[in-house]
mmCIF file of C-alpha atoms in Angstrom:
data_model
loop_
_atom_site.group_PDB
_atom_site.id
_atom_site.type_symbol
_atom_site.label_atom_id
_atom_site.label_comp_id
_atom_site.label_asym_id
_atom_site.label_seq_id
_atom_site.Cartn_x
_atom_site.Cartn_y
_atom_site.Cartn_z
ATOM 1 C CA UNK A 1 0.000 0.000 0.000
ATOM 2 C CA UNK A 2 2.885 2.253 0.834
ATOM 3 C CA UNK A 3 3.520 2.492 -3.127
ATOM 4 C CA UNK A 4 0.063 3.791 -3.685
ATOM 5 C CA UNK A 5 1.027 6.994 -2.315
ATOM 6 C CA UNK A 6 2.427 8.231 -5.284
ATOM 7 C CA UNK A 7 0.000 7.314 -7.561
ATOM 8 C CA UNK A 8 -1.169 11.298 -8.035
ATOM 9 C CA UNK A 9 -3.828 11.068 -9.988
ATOM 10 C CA UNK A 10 -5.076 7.618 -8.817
ATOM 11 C CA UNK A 11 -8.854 7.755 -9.095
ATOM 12 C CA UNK A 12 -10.677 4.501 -8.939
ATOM 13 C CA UNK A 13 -8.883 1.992 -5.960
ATOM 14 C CA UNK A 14 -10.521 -1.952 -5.658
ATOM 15 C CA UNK A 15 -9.419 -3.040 -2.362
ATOM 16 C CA UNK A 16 -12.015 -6.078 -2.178
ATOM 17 C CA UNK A 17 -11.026 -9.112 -1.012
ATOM 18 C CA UNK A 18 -7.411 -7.698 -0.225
ATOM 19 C CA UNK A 19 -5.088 -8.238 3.246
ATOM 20 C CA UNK A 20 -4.878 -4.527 3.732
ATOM 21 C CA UNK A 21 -5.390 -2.932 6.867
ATOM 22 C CA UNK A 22 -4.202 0.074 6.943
ATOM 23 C CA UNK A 23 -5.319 2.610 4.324
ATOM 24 C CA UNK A 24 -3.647 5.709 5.967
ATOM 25 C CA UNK A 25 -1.127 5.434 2.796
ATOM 26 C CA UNK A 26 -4.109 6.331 0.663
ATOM 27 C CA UNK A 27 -5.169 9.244 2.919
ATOM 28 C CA UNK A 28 -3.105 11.945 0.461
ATOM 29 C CA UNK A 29 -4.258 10.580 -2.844
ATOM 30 C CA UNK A 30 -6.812 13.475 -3.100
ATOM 31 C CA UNK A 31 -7.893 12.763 -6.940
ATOM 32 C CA UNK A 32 -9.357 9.173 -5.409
ATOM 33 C CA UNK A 33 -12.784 9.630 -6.624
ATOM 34 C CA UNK A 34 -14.209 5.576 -5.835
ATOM 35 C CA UNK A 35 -12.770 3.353 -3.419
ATOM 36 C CA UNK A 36 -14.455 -0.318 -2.819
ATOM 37 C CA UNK A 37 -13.144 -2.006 0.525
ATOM 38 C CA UNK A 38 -14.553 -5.111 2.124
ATOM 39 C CA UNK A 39 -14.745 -9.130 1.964
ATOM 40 C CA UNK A 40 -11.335 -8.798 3.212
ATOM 41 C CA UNK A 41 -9.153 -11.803 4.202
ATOM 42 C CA UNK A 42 -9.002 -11.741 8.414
ATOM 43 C CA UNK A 43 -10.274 -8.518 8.584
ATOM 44 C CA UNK A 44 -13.244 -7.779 10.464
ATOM 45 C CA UNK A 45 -12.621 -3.606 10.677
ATOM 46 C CA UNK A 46 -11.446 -0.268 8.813
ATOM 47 C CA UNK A 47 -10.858 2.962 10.643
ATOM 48 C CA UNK A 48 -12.271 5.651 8.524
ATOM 49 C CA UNK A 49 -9.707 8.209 10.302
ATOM 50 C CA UNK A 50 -7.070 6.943 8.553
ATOM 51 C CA UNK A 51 -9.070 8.033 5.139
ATOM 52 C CA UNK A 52 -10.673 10.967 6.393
ATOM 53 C CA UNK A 53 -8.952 13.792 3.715
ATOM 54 C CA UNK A 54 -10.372 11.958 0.752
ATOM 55 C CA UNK A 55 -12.770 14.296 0.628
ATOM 56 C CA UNK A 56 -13.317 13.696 -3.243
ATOM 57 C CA UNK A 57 -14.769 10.465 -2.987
ATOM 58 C CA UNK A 58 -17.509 10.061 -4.990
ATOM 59 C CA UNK A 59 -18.090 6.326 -4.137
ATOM 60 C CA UNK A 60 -17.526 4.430 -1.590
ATOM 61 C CA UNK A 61 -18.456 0.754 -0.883
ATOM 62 C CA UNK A 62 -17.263 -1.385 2.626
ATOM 63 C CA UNK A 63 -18.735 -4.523 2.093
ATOM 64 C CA UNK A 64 -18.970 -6.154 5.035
ATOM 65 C CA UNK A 65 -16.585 -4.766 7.393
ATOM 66 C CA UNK A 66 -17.167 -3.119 10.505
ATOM 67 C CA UNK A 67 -16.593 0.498 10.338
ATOM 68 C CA UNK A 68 -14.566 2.408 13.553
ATOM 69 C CA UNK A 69 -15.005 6.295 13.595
ATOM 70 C CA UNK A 70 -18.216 5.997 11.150
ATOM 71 C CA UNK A 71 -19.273 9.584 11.479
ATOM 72 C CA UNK A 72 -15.573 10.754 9.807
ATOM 73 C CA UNK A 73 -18.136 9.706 6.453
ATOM 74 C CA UNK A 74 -19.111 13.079 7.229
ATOM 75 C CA UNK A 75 -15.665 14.515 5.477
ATOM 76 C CA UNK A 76 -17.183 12.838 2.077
ATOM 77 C CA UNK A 77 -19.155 15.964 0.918
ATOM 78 C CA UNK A 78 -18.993 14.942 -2.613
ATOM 79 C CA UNK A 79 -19.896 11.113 -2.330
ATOM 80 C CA UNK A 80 -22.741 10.341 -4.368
ATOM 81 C CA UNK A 81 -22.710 6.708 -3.898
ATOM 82 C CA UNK A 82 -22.682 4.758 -0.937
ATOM 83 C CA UNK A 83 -22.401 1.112 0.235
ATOM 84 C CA UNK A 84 -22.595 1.098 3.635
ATOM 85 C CA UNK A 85 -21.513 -2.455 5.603
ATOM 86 C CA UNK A 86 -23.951 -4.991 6.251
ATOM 87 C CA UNK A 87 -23.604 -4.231 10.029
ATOM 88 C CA UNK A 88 -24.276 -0.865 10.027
ATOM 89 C CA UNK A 89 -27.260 0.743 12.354
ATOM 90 C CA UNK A 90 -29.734 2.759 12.811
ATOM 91 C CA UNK A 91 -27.489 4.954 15.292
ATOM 92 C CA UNK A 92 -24.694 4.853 12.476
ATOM 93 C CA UNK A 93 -26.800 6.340 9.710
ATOM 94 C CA UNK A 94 -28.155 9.225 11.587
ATOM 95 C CA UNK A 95 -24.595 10.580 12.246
ATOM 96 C CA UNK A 96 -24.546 11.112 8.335
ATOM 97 C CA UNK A 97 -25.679 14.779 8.529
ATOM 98 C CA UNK A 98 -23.151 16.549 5.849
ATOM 99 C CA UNK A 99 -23.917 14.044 2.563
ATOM 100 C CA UNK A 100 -26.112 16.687 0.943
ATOM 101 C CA UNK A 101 -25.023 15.645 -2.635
ATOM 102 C CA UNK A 102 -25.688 11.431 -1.982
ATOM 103 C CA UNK A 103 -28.241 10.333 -4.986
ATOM 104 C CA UNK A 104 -27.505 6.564 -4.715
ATOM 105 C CA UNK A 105 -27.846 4.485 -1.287
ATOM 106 C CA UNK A 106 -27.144 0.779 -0.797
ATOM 107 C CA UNK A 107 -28.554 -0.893 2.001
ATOM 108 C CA UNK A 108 -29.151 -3.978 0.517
ATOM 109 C CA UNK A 109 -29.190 -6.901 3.676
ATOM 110 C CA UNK A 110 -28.294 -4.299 6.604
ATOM 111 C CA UNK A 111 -30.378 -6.071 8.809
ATOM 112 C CA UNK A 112 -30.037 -3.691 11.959
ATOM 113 C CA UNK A 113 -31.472 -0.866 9.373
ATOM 114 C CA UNK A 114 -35.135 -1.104 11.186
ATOM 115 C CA UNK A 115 -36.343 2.669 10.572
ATOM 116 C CA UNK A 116 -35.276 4.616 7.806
ATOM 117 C CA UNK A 117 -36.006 8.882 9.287
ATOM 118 C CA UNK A 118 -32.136 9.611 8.189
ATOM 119 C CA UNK A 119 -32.633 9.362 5.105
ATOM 120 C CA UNK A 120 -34.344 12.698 4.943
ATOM 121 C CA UNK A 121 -30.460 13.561 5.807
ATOM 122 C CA UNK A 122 -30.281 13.305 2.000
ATOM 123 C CA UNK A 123 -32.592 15.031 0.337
ATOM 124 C CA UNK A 124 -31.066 14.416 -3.302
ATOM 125 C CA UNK A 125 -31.058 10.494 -2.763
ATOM 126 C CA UNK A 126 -32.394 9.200 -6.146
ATOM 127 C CA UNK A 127 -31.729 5.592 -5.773
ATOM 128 C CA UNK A 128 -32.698 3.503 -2.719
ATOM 129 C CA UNK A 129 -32.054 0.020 -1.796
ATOM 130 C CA UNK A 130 -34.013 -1.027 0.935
ATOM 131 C CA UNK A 131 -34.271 -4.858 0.770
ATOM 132 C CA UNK A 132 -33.612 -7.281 2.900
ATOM 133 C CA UNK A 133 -33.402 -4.548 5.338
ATOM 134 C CA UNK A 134 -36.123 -4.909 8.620
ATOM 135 C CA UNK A 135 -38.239 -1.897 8.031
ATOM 136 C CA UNK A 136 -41.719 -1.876 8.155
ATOM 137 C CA UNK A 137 -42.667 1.509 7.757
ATOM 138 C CA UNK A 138 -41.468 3.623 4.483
ATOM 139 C CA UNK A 139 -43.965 6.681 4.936
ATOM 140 C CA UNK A 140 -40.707 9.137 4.723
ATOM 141 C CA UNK A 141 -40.180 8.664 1.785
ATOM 142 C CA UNK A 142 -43.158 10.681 0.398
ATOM 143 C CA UNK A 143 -41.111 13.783 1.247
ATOM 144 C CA UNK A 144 -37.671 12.498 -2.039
ATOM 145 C CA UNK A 145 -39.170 14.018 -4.442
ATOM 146 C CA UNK A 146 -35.982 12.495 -7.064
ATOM 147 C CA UNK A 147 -36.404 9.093 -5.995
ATOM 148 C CA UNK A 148 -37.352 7.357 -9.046
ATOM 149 C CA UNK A 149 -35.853 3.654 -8.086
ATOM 150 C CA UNK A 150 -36.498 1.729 -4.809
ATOM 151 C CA UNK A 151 -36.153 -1.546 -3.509
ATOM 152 C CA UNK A 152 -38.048 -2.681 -0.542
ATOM 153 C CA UNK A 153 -37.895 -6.597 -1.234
ATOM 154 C CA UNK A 154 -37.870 -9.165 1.480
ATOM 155 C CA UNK A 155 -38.664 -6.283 4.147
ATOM 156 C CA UNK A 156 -41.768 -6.155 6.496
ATOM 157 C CA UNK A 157 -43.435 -3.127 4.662
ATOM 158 C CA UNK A 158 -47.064 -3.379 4.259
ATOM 159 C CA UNK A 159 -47.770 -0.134 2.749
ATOM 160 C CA UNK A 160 -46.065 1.453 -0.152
ATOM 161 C CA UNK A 161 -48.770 3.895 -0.696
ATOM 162 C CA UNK A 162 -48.017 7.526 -2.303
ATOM 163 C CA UNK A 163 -44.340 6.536 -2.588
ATOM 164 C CA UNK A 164 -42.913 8.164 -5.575
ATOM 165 C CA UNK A 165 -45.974 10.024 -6.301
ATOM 166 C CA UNK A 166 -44.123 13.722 -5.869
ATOM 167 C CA UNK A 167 -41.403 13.024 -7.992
ATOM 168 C CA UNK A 168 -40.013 15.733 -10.135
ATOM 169 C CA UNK A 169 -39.327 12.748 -13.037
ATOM 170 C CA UNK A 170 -41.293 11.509 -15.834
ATOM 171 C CA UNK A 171 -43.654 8.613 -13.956
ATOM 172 C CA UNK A 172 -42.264 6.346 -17.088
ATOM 173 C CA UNK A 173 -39.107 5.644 -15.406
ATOM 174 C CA UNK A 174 -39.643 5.151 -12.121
ATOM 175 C CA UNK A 175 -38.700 1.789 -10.874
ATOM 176 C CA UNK A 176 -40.318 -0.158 -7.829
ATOM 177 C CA UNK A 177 -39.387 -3.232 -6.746
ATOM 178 C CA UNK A 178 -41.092 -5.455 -3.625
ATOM 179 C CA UNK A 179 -40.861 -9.156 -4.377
ATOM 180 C CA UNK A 180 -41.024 -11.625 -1.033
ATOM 181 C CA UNK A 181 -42.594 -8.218 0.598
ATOM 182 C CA UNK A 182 -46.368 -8.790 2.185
ATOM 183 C CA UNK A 183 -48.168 -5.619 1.265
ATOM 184 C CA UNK A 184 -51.412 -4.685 1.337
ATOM 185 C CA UNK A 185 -54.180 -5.613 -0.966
ATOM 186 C CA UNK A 186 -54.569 -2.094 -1.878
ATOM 187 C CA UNK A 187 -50.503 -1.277 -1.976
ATOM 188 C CA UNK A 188 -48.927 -0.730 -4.873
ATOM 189 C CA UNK A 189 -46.666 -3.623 -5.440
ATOM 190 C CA UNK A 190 -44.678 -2.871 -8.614
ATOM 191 C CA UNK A 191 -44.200 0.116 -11.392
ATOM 192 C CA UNK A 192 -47.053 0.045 -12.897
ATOM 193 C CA UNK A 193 -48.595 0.373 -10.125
ATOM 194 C CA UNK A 194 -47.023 3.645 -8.791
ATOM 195 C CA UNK A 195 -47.345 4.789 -12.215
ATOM 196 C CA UNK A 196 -50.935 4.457 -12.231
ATOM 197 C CA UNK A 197 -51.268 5.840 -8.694
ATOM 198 C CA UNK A 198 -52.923 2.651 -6.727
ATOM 199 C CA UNK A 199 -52.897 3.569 -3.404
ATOM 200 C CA UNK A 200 -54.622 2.925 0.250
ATOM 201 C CA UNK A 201 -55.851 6.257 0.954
ATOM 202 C CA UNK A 202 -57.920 9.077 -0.866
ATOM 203 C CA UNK A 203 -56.111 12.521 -2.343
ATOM 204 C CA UNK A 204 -56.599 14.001 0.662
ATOM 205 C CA UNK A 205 -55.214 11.613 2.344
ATOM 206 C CA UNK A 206 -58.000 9.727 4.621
ATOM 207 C CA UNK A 207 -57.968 6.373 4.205
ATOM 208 C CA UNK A 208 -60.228 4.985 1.197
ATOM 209 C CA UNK A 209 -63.627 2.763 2.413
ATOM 210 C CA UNK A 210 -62.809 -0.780 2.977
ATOM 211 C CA UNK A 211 -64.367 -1.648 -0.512
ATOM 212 C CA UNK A 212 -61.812 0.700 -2.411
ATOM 213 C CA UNK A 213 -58.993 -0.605 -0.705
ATOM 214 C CA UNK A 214 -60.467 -4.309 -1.735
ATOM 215 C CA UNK A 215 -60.958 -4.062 -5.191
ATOM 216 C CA UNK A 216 -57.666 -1.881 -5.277
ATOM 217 C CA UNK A 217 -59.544 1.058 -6.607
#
């Protein structure tokens, strides 16, 4: 690794399945715009101190390591993609306060990720992956208007209603995704039906009469 700190105008780093530990040789390569880090032979955690000038990174994935001094993440103004680990919290994500710029969020099998109220920490988020997460409730996410692709499969939602239905994008490409999920008769399960606005509750938002919500109507 201690060669790497040359490298000037390195921007793109794969550290995946690697035996590096220390990253604090990296820590001056300021053009690093991606950096993927995880899966990592006898090594269970990364210190994000050691990384914290990198302040260019646009992506950064961690795989399944656990993460010491999380809230340095903070330093990554420009990230716009981000993989947390699979063992990250709750508690963890709400320390991510400064990511103002984040449009793509992987959270794919974080199964201590129960609520999801940080997320309004990044208001630009346009891509969400939710599943295999343990959330049951999604109702936040009425107030992203760019989300236009989300994944809530194999979670314990039971409502998707109104999601997506504020975007600023062209309803054509919005992508929704809830396989293995157990919504509600009168949920939208799938693009379509966000496109065509199925949903549990009335414009005004008082819940439709049981018949409604039956026929899906």
């Amino acid at each position: 690794m201690s060669a790497l700190k040359d490298l000037k105008y390195l921007e793109d780093l794969d550290l995946y399945n690697t035996q590096v530990s220390d990253l604090s040789p990296i820590n001056n390569i300021k053009t690093l715009k991606s950096l993927s880090y995880g899966y990592m032979k006898d090594i269970d955690t990364i210190d994000i101190s050691q990384i914290k000038d990198l302040t260019n990174l646009e992506y950064l994935g961690l795989g399944n390591v656990k993460v010491k001094n999380f809230q340095m993440i903070n330093n990554f103004i420009n990230l716009t993609n981000f993989s947390p680990p699979r063992s990250i919290t709750v508690e963890d994500m709400g320390t991510l306060t400064n990511l103002k710029k984040l449009k793509r969020l992987d959270l794919d099998s974080a199964k201590f990720i129960t609520n999801i109220d940080f997320i309004l920490n990044f208001p630009n988020i346009e891509h969400l992956f939710l599943n295999k997460t343990n959330i049951k409730d999604i109702s936040v996410l009425k107030k992203l208007p760019k989300l236009t692709i989300l994944n809530i499969s194999g979670t314990q939602v039971t409502d998707a209603s109104g999601i997506m239905a504020n975007t600023d994008i062209d309803p054509k490409y919005l992508t929704f995704t809830a396989s293995n999920t157990q919504l509600r008769w009168c949920s939208p399960k799938n693009s379509q039906d966000i496109i065509d606005g199925k949903s549990c509750f009335e414009k005004d938002g008082t819940l439709k009469p049981f018949w409604k919500r039956w026929l899906g109507l």
